[in-house]
PDB file of C-alpha atoms and ligand atoms in Angstrom:
ATOM      1  CA  MET A   1     -14.287   0.256 -26.638  1.00 83.00           C
ATOM      2  CA  GLN A   2     -13.367  -1.413 -23.345  1.00 89.00           C
ATOM      3  CA  ILE A   3     -10.700   1.269 -22.845  1.00 92.00           C
ATOM      4  CA  LEU A   4     -13.419   3.919 -23.031  1.00 95.00           C
ATOM      5  CA  TYR A   5     -15.558   2.103 -20.434  1.00 94.00           C
ATOM      6  CA  GLY A   6     -12.429   1.714 -18.307  1.00 94.00           C
ATOM      7  CA  PHE A   7     -11.729   5.421 -18.532  1.00 96.00           C
ATOM      8  CA  ILE A   8     -15.312   6.341 -17.574  1.00 96.00           C
ATOM      9  CA  LEU A   9     -15.361   3.953 -14.590  1.00 95.00           C
ATOM     10  CA  ALA A  10     -11.908   5.160 -13.454  1.00 96.00           C
ATOM     11  CA  LEU A  11     -12.988   8.789 -13.753  1.00 97.00           C
ATOM     12  CA  ILE A  12     -16.118   8.166 -11.645  1.00 97.00           C
ATOM     13  CA  VAL A  13     -14.183   6.300  -8.916  1.00 95.00           C
ATOM     14  CA  ALA A  14     -11.408   8.928  -8.838  1.00 96.00           C
ATOM     15  CA  TYR A  15     -13.931  11.768  -8.680  1.00 96.00           C
ATOM     16  CA  LEU A  16     -15.854  10.134  -5.798  1.00 95.00           C
ATOM     17  CA  ALA A  17     -12.589   9.483  -3.937  1.00 94.00           C
ATOM     18  CA  TYR A  18     -11.551  13.092  -4.485  1.00 95.00           C
ATOM     19  CA  ARG A  19     -14.887  14.343  -3.142  1.00 94.00           C
ATOM     20  CA  ALA A  20     -14.517  12.011  -0.125  1.00 91.00           C
ATOM     21  CA  HIS A  21     -10.989  13.397   0.509  1.00 90.00           C
ATOM     22  CA  SER A  22      -9.407   9.983  -0.034  1.00 91.00           C
ATOM     23  CA  LEU A  23      -7.414  11.447  -2.948  1.00 94.00           C
ATOM     24  CA  ASP A  24      -6.084  14.949  -3.580  1.00 94.00           C
ATOM     25  CA  LYS A  25      -6.135  16.466  -7.091  1.00 96.00           C
ATOM     26  CA  SER A  26      -2.855  14.880  -8.249  1.00 97.00           C
ATOM     27  CA  GLY A  27      -3.959  11.556  -6.725  1.00 96.00           C
ATOM     28  CA  ALA A  28      -7.261  11.698  -8.617  1.00 97.00           C
ATOM     29  CA  PHE A  29      -5.449  12.209 -11.944  1.00 97.00           C
ATOM     30  CA  ALA A  30      -3.055   9.354 -11.164  1.00 97.00           C
ATOM     31  CA  ALA A  31      -5.920   7.060 -10.111  1.00 97.00           C
ATOM     32  CA  THR A  32      -7.784   7.851 -13.348  1.00 97.00           C
ATOM     33  CA  PHE A  33      -4.699   6.774 -15.308  1.00 97.00           C
ATOM     34  CA  VAL A  34      -4.173   3.588 -13.261  1.00 97.00           C
ATOM     35  CA  GLY A  35      -7.884   2.731 -13.398  1.00 96.00           C
ATOM     36  CA  THR A  36      -8.160   3.309 -17.153  1.00 97.00           C
ATOM     37  CA  ILE A  37      -5.341   0.824 -17.850  1.00 96.00           C
ATOM     38  CA  VAL A  38      -6.441  -1.759 -15.264  1.00 96.00           C
ATOM     39  CA  PHE A  39     -10.191  -1.652 -16.010  1.00 95.00           C
ATOM     40  CA  GLY A  40      -9.765  -0.932 -19.727  1.00 95.00           C
ATOM     41  CA  VAL A  41      -7.131  -3.566 -20.500  1.00 94.00           C
ATOM     42  CA  GLY A  42      -7.842  -6.140 -17.821  1.00 93.00           C
ATOM     43  CA  GLY A  43     -11.624  -5.993 -17.528  1.00 92.00           C
ATOM     44  CA  TRP A  44     -14.008  -6.469 -14.609  1.00 94.00           C
ATOM     45  CA  GLN A  45     -12.020  -9.144 -12.724  1.00 96.00           C
ATOM     46  CA  TRP A  46      -8.961  -6.874 -12.663  1.00 97.00           C
ATOM     47  CA  ALA A  47     -11.210  -3.968 -11.700  1.00 96.00           C
ATOM     48  CA  ILE A  48     -12.600  -5.889  -8.708  1.00 97.00           C
ATOM     49  CA  LEU A  49      -9.099  -6.627  -7.362  1.00 97.00           C
ATOM     50  CA  LEU A  50      -7.963  -3.019  -7.742  1.00 97.00           C
ATOM     51  CA  LEU A  51     -11.172  -1.724  -6.139  1.00 96.00           C
ATOM     52  CA  THR A  52     -10.844  -4.219  -3.256  1.00 97.00           C
ATOM     53  CA  PHE A  53      -7.455  -2.715  -2.472  1.00 96.00           C
ATOM     54  CA  PHE A  54      -8.560   0.866  -3.023  1.00 94.00           C
ATOM     55  CA  ILE A  55     -11.819   0.732  -1.064  1.00 93.00           C
ATOM     56  CA  THR A  56     -10.597  -1.317   1.919  1.00 94.00           C
ATOM     57  CA  SER A  57      -7.360   0.641   2.341  1.00 91.00           C
ATOM     58  CA  SER A  58      -9.011   4.068   2.015  1.00 88.00           C
ATOM     59  CA  GLY A  59     -11.772   2.916   4.365  1.00 90.00           C
ATOM     60  CA  LEU A  60      -9.321   1.680   7.003  1.00 90.00           C
ATOM     61  CA  SER A  61      -7.371   4.937   6.826  1.00 82.00           C
ATOM     62  CA  ARG A  62     -10.520   6.706   7.998  1.00 80.00           C
ATOM     63  CA  ALA A  63     -11.654   4.160  10.552  1.00 79.00           C
ATOM     64  CA  PHE A  64     -10.473   4.220  14.169  1.00 66.00           C
ATOM     65  CA  LYS A  65      -9.528   7.842  13.619  1.00 64.00           C
ATOM     66  CA  LYS A  66      -9.958   8.775  17.277  1.00 56.00           C
ATOM     67  CA  ARG A  67      -7.771   6.007  18.647  1.00 61.00           C
ATOM     68  CA  LYS A  68      -5.089   6.890  16.143  1.00 60.00           C
ATOM     69  CA  GLN A  69      -5.090  10.616  16.874  1.00 59.00           C
ATOM     70  CA  GLY A  70      -1.627  11.812  17.728  1.00 59.00           C
ATOM     71  CA  LEU A  71      -0.099   8.966  15.779  1.00 60.00           C
ATOM     72  CA  SER A  72      -0.967  10.316  12.344  1.00 56.00           C
ATOM     73  CA  GLU A  73       1.903  12.779  12.404  1.00 53.00           C
ATOM     74  CA  LYS A  74       4.323   9.864  12.431  1.00 55.00           C
ATOM     75  CA  PHE A  75       3.096   8.959   8.985  1.00 55.00           C
ATOM     76  CA  SER A  76       4.323  11.179   6.218  1.00 51.00           C
ATOM     77  CA  LYS A  77       0.940  11.984   4.723  1.00 53.00           C
ATOM     78  CA  GLY A  78      -2.667  12.283   5.854  1.00 57.00           C
ATOM     79  CA  HIS A  79      -5.406  10.066   4.482  1.00 70.00           C
ATOM     80  CA  GLU A  80      -5.680  12.196   1.327  1.00 85.00           C
ATOM     81  CA  ARG A  81      -3.467  10.261  -1.078  1.00 90.00           C
ATOM     82  CA  ASP A  82      -1.430  12.065  -3.743  1.00 93.00           C
ATOM     83  CA  ALA A  83      -0.058  10.917  -7.106  1.00 96.00           C
ATOM     84  CA  GLY A  84       3.159   9.590  -5.520  1.00 94.00           C
ATOM     85  CA  GLN A  85       1.154   7.327  -3.228  1.00 94.00           C
ATOM     86  CA  VAL A  86      -1.161   6.170  -6.027  1.00 96.00           C
ATOM     87  CA  PHE A  87       1.785   5.181  -8.229  1.00 97.00           C
ATOM     88  CA  GLY A  88       3.701   3.762  -5.257  1.00 96.00           C
ATOM     89  CA  ASN A  89       0.791   1.432  -4.521  1.00 95.00           C
ATOM     90  CA  GLY A  90      -0.698   0.901  -7.985  1.00 96.00           C
ATOM     91  CA  GLY A  91       2.135   1.540 -10.449  1.00 96.00           C
ATOM     92  CA  LEU A  92       3.259  -2.059 -10.595  1.00 97.00           C
ATOM     93  CA  ALA A  93      -0.338  -3.306 -10.877  1.00 97.00           C
ATOM     94  CA  THR A  94      -0.714  -1.005 -13.891  1.00 97.00           C
ATOM     95  CA  PHE A  95       2.412  -2.508 -15.440  1.00 97.00           C
ATOM     96  CA  PHE A  96       1.060  -6.066 -15.018  1.00 97.00           C
ATOM     97  CA  ALA A  97      -2.302  -5.065 -16.545  1.00 97.00           C
ATOM     98  CA  ALA A  98      -0.428  -3.703 -19.568  1.00 96.00           C
ATOM     99  CA  LEU A  99       1.640  -6.905 -19.708  1.00 97.00           C
ATOM    100  CA  HIS A 100      -1.621  -8.875 -19.852  1.00 96.00           C
ATOM    101  CA  ALA A 101      -2.486  -6.985 -23.054  1.00 94.00           C
ATOM    102  CA  VAL A 102       0.771  -8.234 -24.603  1.00 96.00           C
ATOM    103  CA  TYR A 103       0.508 -11.819 -23.251  1.00 96.00           C
ATOM    104  CA  PRO A 104      -3.243 -12.447 -22.857  1.00 93.00           C
ATOM    105  CA  GLU A 105      -2.790 -16.238 -22.539  1.00 93.00           C
ATOM    106  CA  SER A 106      -0.233 -16.106 -19.722  1.00 95.00           C
ATOM    107  CA  ILE A 107      -1.233 -16.398 -16.038  1.00 95.00           C
ATOM    108  CA  ILE A 108       1.951 -14.569 -14.964  1.00 97.00           C
ATOM    109  CA  PRO A 109       0.585 -11.007 -15.366  1.00 97.00           C
ATOM    110  CA  TRP A 110      -2.472 -11.963 -13.276  1.00 98.00           C
ATOM    111  CA  ILE A 111      -0.340 -13.420 -10.477  1.00 98.00           C
ATOM    112  CA  GLY A 112       2.050 -10.462 -10.487  1.00 98.00           C
ATOM    113  CA  PHE A 113      -0.892  -8.061 -10.461  1.00 98.00           C
ATOM    114  CA  ALA A 114      -2.698  -9.842  -7.618  1.00 98.00           C
ATOM    115  CA  ALA A 115       0.451 -10.363  -5.526  1.00 98.00           C
ATOM    116  CA  SER A 116       1.576  -6.744  -5.823  1.00 98.00           C
ATOM    117  CA  LEU A 117      -1.883  -5.559  -4.748  1.00 98.00           C
ATOM    118  CA  ALA A 118      -1.993  -8.162  -1.953  1.00 98.00           C
ATOM    119  CA  ALA A 119       1.348  -6.821  -0.674  1.00 98.00           C
ATOM    120  CA  VAL A 120       0.393  -3.144  -0.654  1.00 97.00           C
ATOM    121  CA  ASN A 121      -3.006  -4.029   0.831  1.00 97.00           C
ATOM    122  CA  ALA A 122      -1.316  -6.140   3.527  1.00 97.00           C
ATOM    123  CA  ASP A 123       0.981  -3.214   4.287  1.00 96.00           C
ATOM    124  CA  THR A 124      -1.872  -0.703   4.516  1.00 94.00           C
ATOM    125  CA  TRP A 125      -3.959  -3.002   6.729  1.00 95.00           C
ATOM    126  CA  ALA A 126      -0.958  -3.632   8.984  1.00 95.00           C
ATOM    127  CA  THR A 127      -0.243   0.084   9.272  1.00 90.00           C
ATOM    128  CA  GLU A 128      -3.850   1.065   9.956  1.00 90.00           C
ATOM    129  CA  LEU A 129      -4.825  -1.816  12.262  1.00 92.00           C
ATOM    130  CA  GLY A 130      -1.414  -2.486  13.819  1.00 90.00           C
ATOM    131  CA  VAL A 131      -1.639   0.701  15.891  1.00 87.00           C
ATOM    132  CA  LEU A 132      -4.584  -0.885  17.737  1.00 88.00           C
ATOM    133  CA  ASN A 133      -2.260  -3.564  19.158  1.00 91.00           C
ATOM    134  CA  PRO A 134      -2.496  -3.323  22.975  1.00 91.00           C
ATOM    135  CA  THR A 135       1.276  -3.410  23.498  1.00 91.00           C
ATOM    136  CA  PRO A 136       4.032  -1.416  21.717  1.00 92.00           C
ATOM    137  CA  PRO A 137       5.487  -2.901  18.509  1.00 94.00           C
ATOM    138  CA  ARG A 138       8.962  -4.401  18.194  1.00 95.00           C
ATOM    139  CA  MET A 139      11.614  -3.493  15.657  1.00 94.00           C
ATOM    140  CA  ILE A 140      11.685  -6.060  12.827  1.00 95.00           C
ATOM    141  CA  THR A 141      15.490  -5.981  12.760  1.00 94.00           C
ATOM    142  CA  HIS A 142      15.799  -6.171  16.535  1.00 93.00           C
ATOM    143  CA  LEU A 143      12.813  -8.065  17.988  1.00 92.00           C
ATOM    144  CA  ARG A 144      13.728  -7.404  21.619  1.00 92.00           C
ATOM    145  CA  LYS A 145      13.543  -3.665  21.102  1.00 92.00           C
ATOM    146  CA  LEU A 146      10.139  -2.086  21.838  1.00 92.00           C
ATOM    147  CA  VAL A 147       9.385   1.070  19.850  1.00 90.00           C
ATOM    148  CA  GLU A 148       6.664   3.713  19.851  1.00 87.00           C
ATOM    149  CA  LYS A 149       3.453   2.891  17.951  1.00 85.00           C
ATOM    150  CA  GLY A 150       3.555   4.066  14.354  1.00 81.00           C
ATOM    151  CA  THR A 151       7.352   3.790  14.078  1.00 85.00           C
ATOM    152  CA  SER A 152       8.520   2.620  10.645  1.00 86.00           C
ATOM    153  CA  GLY A 153       9.931  -0.881  10.944  1.00 92.00           C
ATOM    154  CA  GLY A 154       7.863  -1.730  14.029  1.00 93.00           C
ATOM    155  CA  ILE A 155       5.870  -4.978  13.892  1.00 95.00           C
ATOM    156  CA  SER A 156       3.239  -6.465  16.203  1.00 95.00           C
ATOM    157  CA  LEU A 157       0.946  -9.487  16.443  1.00 95.00           C
ATOM    158  CA  TRP A 158      -2.128  -7.445  15.454  1.00 94.00           C
ATOM    159  CA  GLY A 159      -0.243  -5.816  12.610  1.00 95.00           C
ATOM    160  CA  THR A 160       0.910  -9.168  11.254  1.00 96.00           C
ATOM    161  CA  LEU A 161      -2.576 -10.692  11.516  1.00 97.00           C
ATOM    162  CA  ALA A 162      -4.025  -7.593   9.823  1.00 96.00           C
ATOM    163  CA  SER A 163      -1.411  -8.013   7.123  1.00 97.00           C
ATOM    164  CA  LEU A 164      -2.429 -11.644   6.506  1.00 97.00           C
ATOM    165  CA  LEU A 165      -6.086 -10.639   6.368  1.00 97.00           C
ATOM    166  CA  GLY A 166      -5.346  -7.709   4.039  1.00 97.00           C
ATOM    167  CA  ALA A 167      -3.437 -10.008   1.675  1.00 98.00           C
ATOM    168  CA  SER A 168      -6.122 -12.696   1.749  1.00 98.00           C
ATOM    169  CA  VAL A 169      -8.993 -10.359   0.772  1.00 98.00           C
ATOM    170  CA  VAL A 170      -7.100  -9.747  -2.479  1.00 98.00           C
ATOM    171  CA  ALA A 171      -5.940 -13.371  -2.845  1.00 98.00           C
ATOM    172  CA  LEU A 172      -9.478 -14.749  -2.486  1.00 98.00           C
ATOM    173  CA  PRO A 173     -11.014 -13.145  -5.611  1.00 98.00           C
ATOM    174  CA  ALA A 174      -7.672 -13.639  -7.427  1.00 98.00           C
ATOM    175  CA  ALA A 175      -7.860 -17.422  -6.862  1.00 97.00           C
ATOM    176  CA  TRP A 176     -11.580 -17.548  -7.545  1.00 98.00           C
ATOM    177  CA  PHE A 177     -11.391 -15.714 -10.908  1.00 97.00           C
ATOM    178  CA  ALA A 178      -8.421 -17.829 -12.023  1.00 96.00           C
ATOM    179  CA  ASN A 179     -10.245 -20.953 -10.770  1.00 95.00           C
ATOM    180  CA  ASN A 180      -6.980 -22.002  -9.164  1.00 95.00           C
ATOM    181  CA  TRP A 181      -7.142 -22.371  -5.377  1.00 96.00           C
ATOM    182  CA  ILE A 182      -3.369 -22.764  -4.996  1.00 96.00           C
ATOM    183  CA  LEU A 183      -3.326 -19.029  -5.615  1.00 97.00           C
ATOM    184  CA  LEU A 184      -5.132 -18.338  -2.330  1.00 98.00           C
ATOM    185  CA  PRO A 185      -2.268 -19.372   0.007  1.00 98.00           C
ATOM    186  CA  LEU A 186       0.380 -18.400  -2.564  1.00 98.00           C
ATOM    187  CA  ILE A 187      -0.791 -14.800  -3.016  1.00 98.00           C
ATOM    188  CA  THR A 188      -1.648 -14.393   0.681  1.00 98.00           C
ATOM    189  CA  PHE A 189       1.840 -15.484   1.695  1.00 98.00           C
ATOM    190  CA  ALA A 190       3.460 -13.351  -1.033  1.00 98.00           C
ATOM    191  CA  GLY A 191       1.491 -10.342   0.239  1.00 98.00           C
ATOM    192  CA  LEU A 192       2.644 -10.957   3.798  1.00 98.00           C
ATOM    193  CA  THR A 193       6.309 -11.205   2.771  1.00 97.00           C
ATOM    194  CA  GLY A 194       5.955  -7.976   0.756  1.00 98.00           C
ATOM    195  CA  SER A 195       4.609  -6.139   3.778  1.00 96.00           C
ATOM    196  CA  LEU A 196       7.357  -7.545   6.028  1.00 97.00           C
ATOM    197  CA  PHE A 197       9.880  -6.345   3.448  1.00 97.00           C
ATOM    198  CA  ASP A 198       8.257  -2.907   3.723  1.00 96.00           C
ATOM    199  CA  SER A 199       8.829  -2.966   7.510  1.00 95.00           C
ATOM    200  CA  PHE A 200      12.399  -4.133   6.980  1.00 96.00           C
ATOM    201  CA  LEU A 201      13.101  -1.165   4.679  1.00 96.00           C
ATOM    202  CA  GLY A 202      11.428   1.135   7.217  1.00 93.00           C
ATOM    203  CA  ALA A 203      13.793  -0.149   9.904  1.00 93.00           C
ATOM    204  CA  THR A 204      16.932   0.101   7.774  1.00 94.00           C
ATOM    205  CA  VAL A 205      17.286   2.284   4.677  1.00 95.00           C
ATOM    206  CA  GLN A 206      14.057   4.319   4.350  1.00 96.00           C
ATOM    207  CA  ALA A 207      14.637   8.081   4.682  1.00 95.00           C
ATOM    208  CA  MET A 208      13.835   9.262   8.221  1.00 93.00           C
ATOM    209  CA  TYR A 209      13.680  12.782   9.541  1.00 93.00           C
ATOM    210  CA  TYR A 210      13.618  14.564  12.871  1.00 92.00           C
ATOM    211  CA  CYS A 211      11.496  17.504  13.955  1.00 92.00           C
ATOM    212  CA  PRO A 212      13.607  19.782  16.210  1.00 93.00           C
ATOM    213  CA  THR A 213      10.476  21.516  17.612  1.00 93.00           C
ATOM    214  CA  ASP A 214       8.685  18.343  18.745  1.00 88.00           C
ATOM    215  CA  LYS A 215      11.890  16.334  19.221  1.00 88.00           C
ATOM    216  CA  LYS A 216      10.339  13.449  17.299  1.00 86.00           C
ATOM    217  CA  GLU A 217      11.285  11.110  14.492  1.00 85.00           C
ATOM    218  CA  THR A 218       9.058  11.442  11.411  1.00 86.00           C
ATOM    219  CA  GLU A 219       8.779  10.414   7.754  1.00 85.00           C
ATOM    220  CA  LYS A 220       7.630  13.944   6.910  1.00 85.00           C
ATOM    221  CA  HIS A 221       9.823  16.087   4.704  1.00 87.00           C
ATOM    222  CA  PRO A 222      10.500  18.951   4.059  1.00 88.00           C
ATOM    223  CA  LEU A 223       7.988  20.197   6.662  1.00 87.00           C
ATOM    224  CA  HIS A 224       6.600  18.538   9.778  1.00 88.00           C
ATOM    225  CA  THR A 225       2.883  18.859  10.704  1.00 82.00           C
ATOM    226  CA  CYS A 226       3.851  21.700  13.055  1.00 88.00           C
ATOM    227  CA  GLY A 227       5.443  23.616  10.160  1.00 90.00           C
ATOM    228  CA  THR A 228       9.063  23.124  11.264  1.00 92.00           C
ATOM    229  CA  GLU A 229      11.622  22.022   8.676  1.00 93.00           C
ATOM    230  CA  THR A 230      12.651  18.422   9.377  1.00 94.00           C
ATOM    231  CA  VAL A 231      16.254  17.235   9.437  1.00 94.00           C
ATOM    232  CA  HIS A 232      17.447  14.032   7.732  1.00 95.00           C
ATOM    233  CA  ILE A 233      18.740  11.612  10.374  1.00 94.00           C
ATOM    234  CA  ARG A 234      19.029   8.232   8.670  1.00 93.00           C
ATOM    235  CA  GLY A 235      18.293   6.205   5.565  1.00 95.00           C
ATOM    236  CA  TRP A 236      18.700   6.940   1.876  1.00 96.00           C
ATOM    237  CA  GLU A 237      17.215  10.370   1.177  1.00 93.00           C
ATOM    238  CA  TRP A 238      15.630   9.309  -2.132  1.00 94.00           C
ATOM    239  CA  LEU A 239      13.921   6.289  -0.536  1.00 95.00           C
ATOM    240  CA  ASN A 240      10.711   7.921   0.644  1.00 93.00           C
ATOM    241  CA  ASN A 241       7.484   6.189   1.631  1.00 91.00           C
ATOM    242  CA  ASP A 242       6.208   6.001  -1.973  1.00 94.00           C
ATOM    243  CA  TRP A 243       9.290   4.078  -3.137  1.00 96.00           C
ATOM    244  CA  VAL A 244       9.053   1.813  -0.100  1.00 95.00           C
ATOM    245  CA  ASN A 245       5.446   1.000  -1.045  1.00 95.00           C
ATOM    246  CA  PHE A 246       6.548   0.305  -4.604  1.00 97.00           C
ATOM    247  CA  ALA A 247       9.274  -2.028  -3.301  1.00 97.00           C
ATOM    248  CA  CYS A 248       6.683  -3.751  -1.097  1.00 97.00           C
ATOM    249  CA  GLY A 249       4.501  -4.521  -4.143  1.00 97.00           C
ATOM    250  CA  ALA A 250       7.518  -5.612  -6.189  1.00 97.00           C
ATOM    251  CA  PHE A 251       8.714  -7.945  -3.428  1.00 97.00           C
ATOM    252  CA  GLY A 252       5.237  -9.495  -3.205  1.00 97.00           C
ATOM    253  CA  ALA A 253       5.069 -10.030  -6.973  1.00 97.00           C
ATOM    254  CA  VAL A 254       8.544 -11.550  -7.152  1.00 97.00           C
ATOM    255  CA  ALA A 255       7.825 -13.790  -4.140  1.00 96.00           C
ATOM    256  CA  ALA A 256       4.619 -15.107  -5.757  1.00 96.00           C
ATOM    257  CA  LEU A 257       6.266 -15.755  -9.126  1.00 95.00           C
ATOM    258  CA  LEU A 258       9.223 -17.524  -7.475  1.00 96.00           C
ATOM    259  CA  MET A 259       6.899 -19.763  -5.403  1.00 93.00           C
ATOM    260  CA  LEU A 260       4.999 -20.575  -8.582  1.00 86.00           C
TER     261      LEU A 260
HETATM  262 ZN1  LIG B 301       7.074  19.260  14.627  1.00 71.42          ZN
END
């Protein structure tokens, strides 16, 4: 029965997000699947964590739109998330919710779930709020090197603080529901390390492209916002932004479970 309630709640949330242009059609189907498992198997506490991530990250993607204009093309996709992005951010959380069904007594699925969401939330907050940093970011692999705002692998003070805040808004209910306050710093820190790992991948092996028309580096492929075909310049071609997000969540989960 709970699965049915989960499905109905997931369908409503996905439909509203689709209508609000936070998800495209494929993203809405993917979110319905993720939501059905998380709400249906986990229950309301799991639902609150997933919704905290979903609502705050979609909200931040829309906020400060004017100040971010011109930067959005650096990011591979607009604020309308597709199925790849939904699974990149929520696929691992779905796995941990399913694991909870198999091991209902274990705290491990809850910690993995919360830490993976804390990491992807930290990453989204850092990306969305980091661009508001007054000075240009620095490359995570080369801290003396200043790069253009929005560059993958760039980090800043604002971005890092946003990342900590983004992780802690997930860690707070996670610790509260588990009635275990060690989880607050543990999951916050795990989320931060996951988002730093995301930046590290962005600076090293994530697939990067170049638009010959605008003479700019971009994550967009095969076509740039201007319609020109982009050319691969560095990184592993299969390692797109969705896989980097997945790795960010996985790193957060592993970090939390190791610290435990
Ligand atoms: Zn272009």
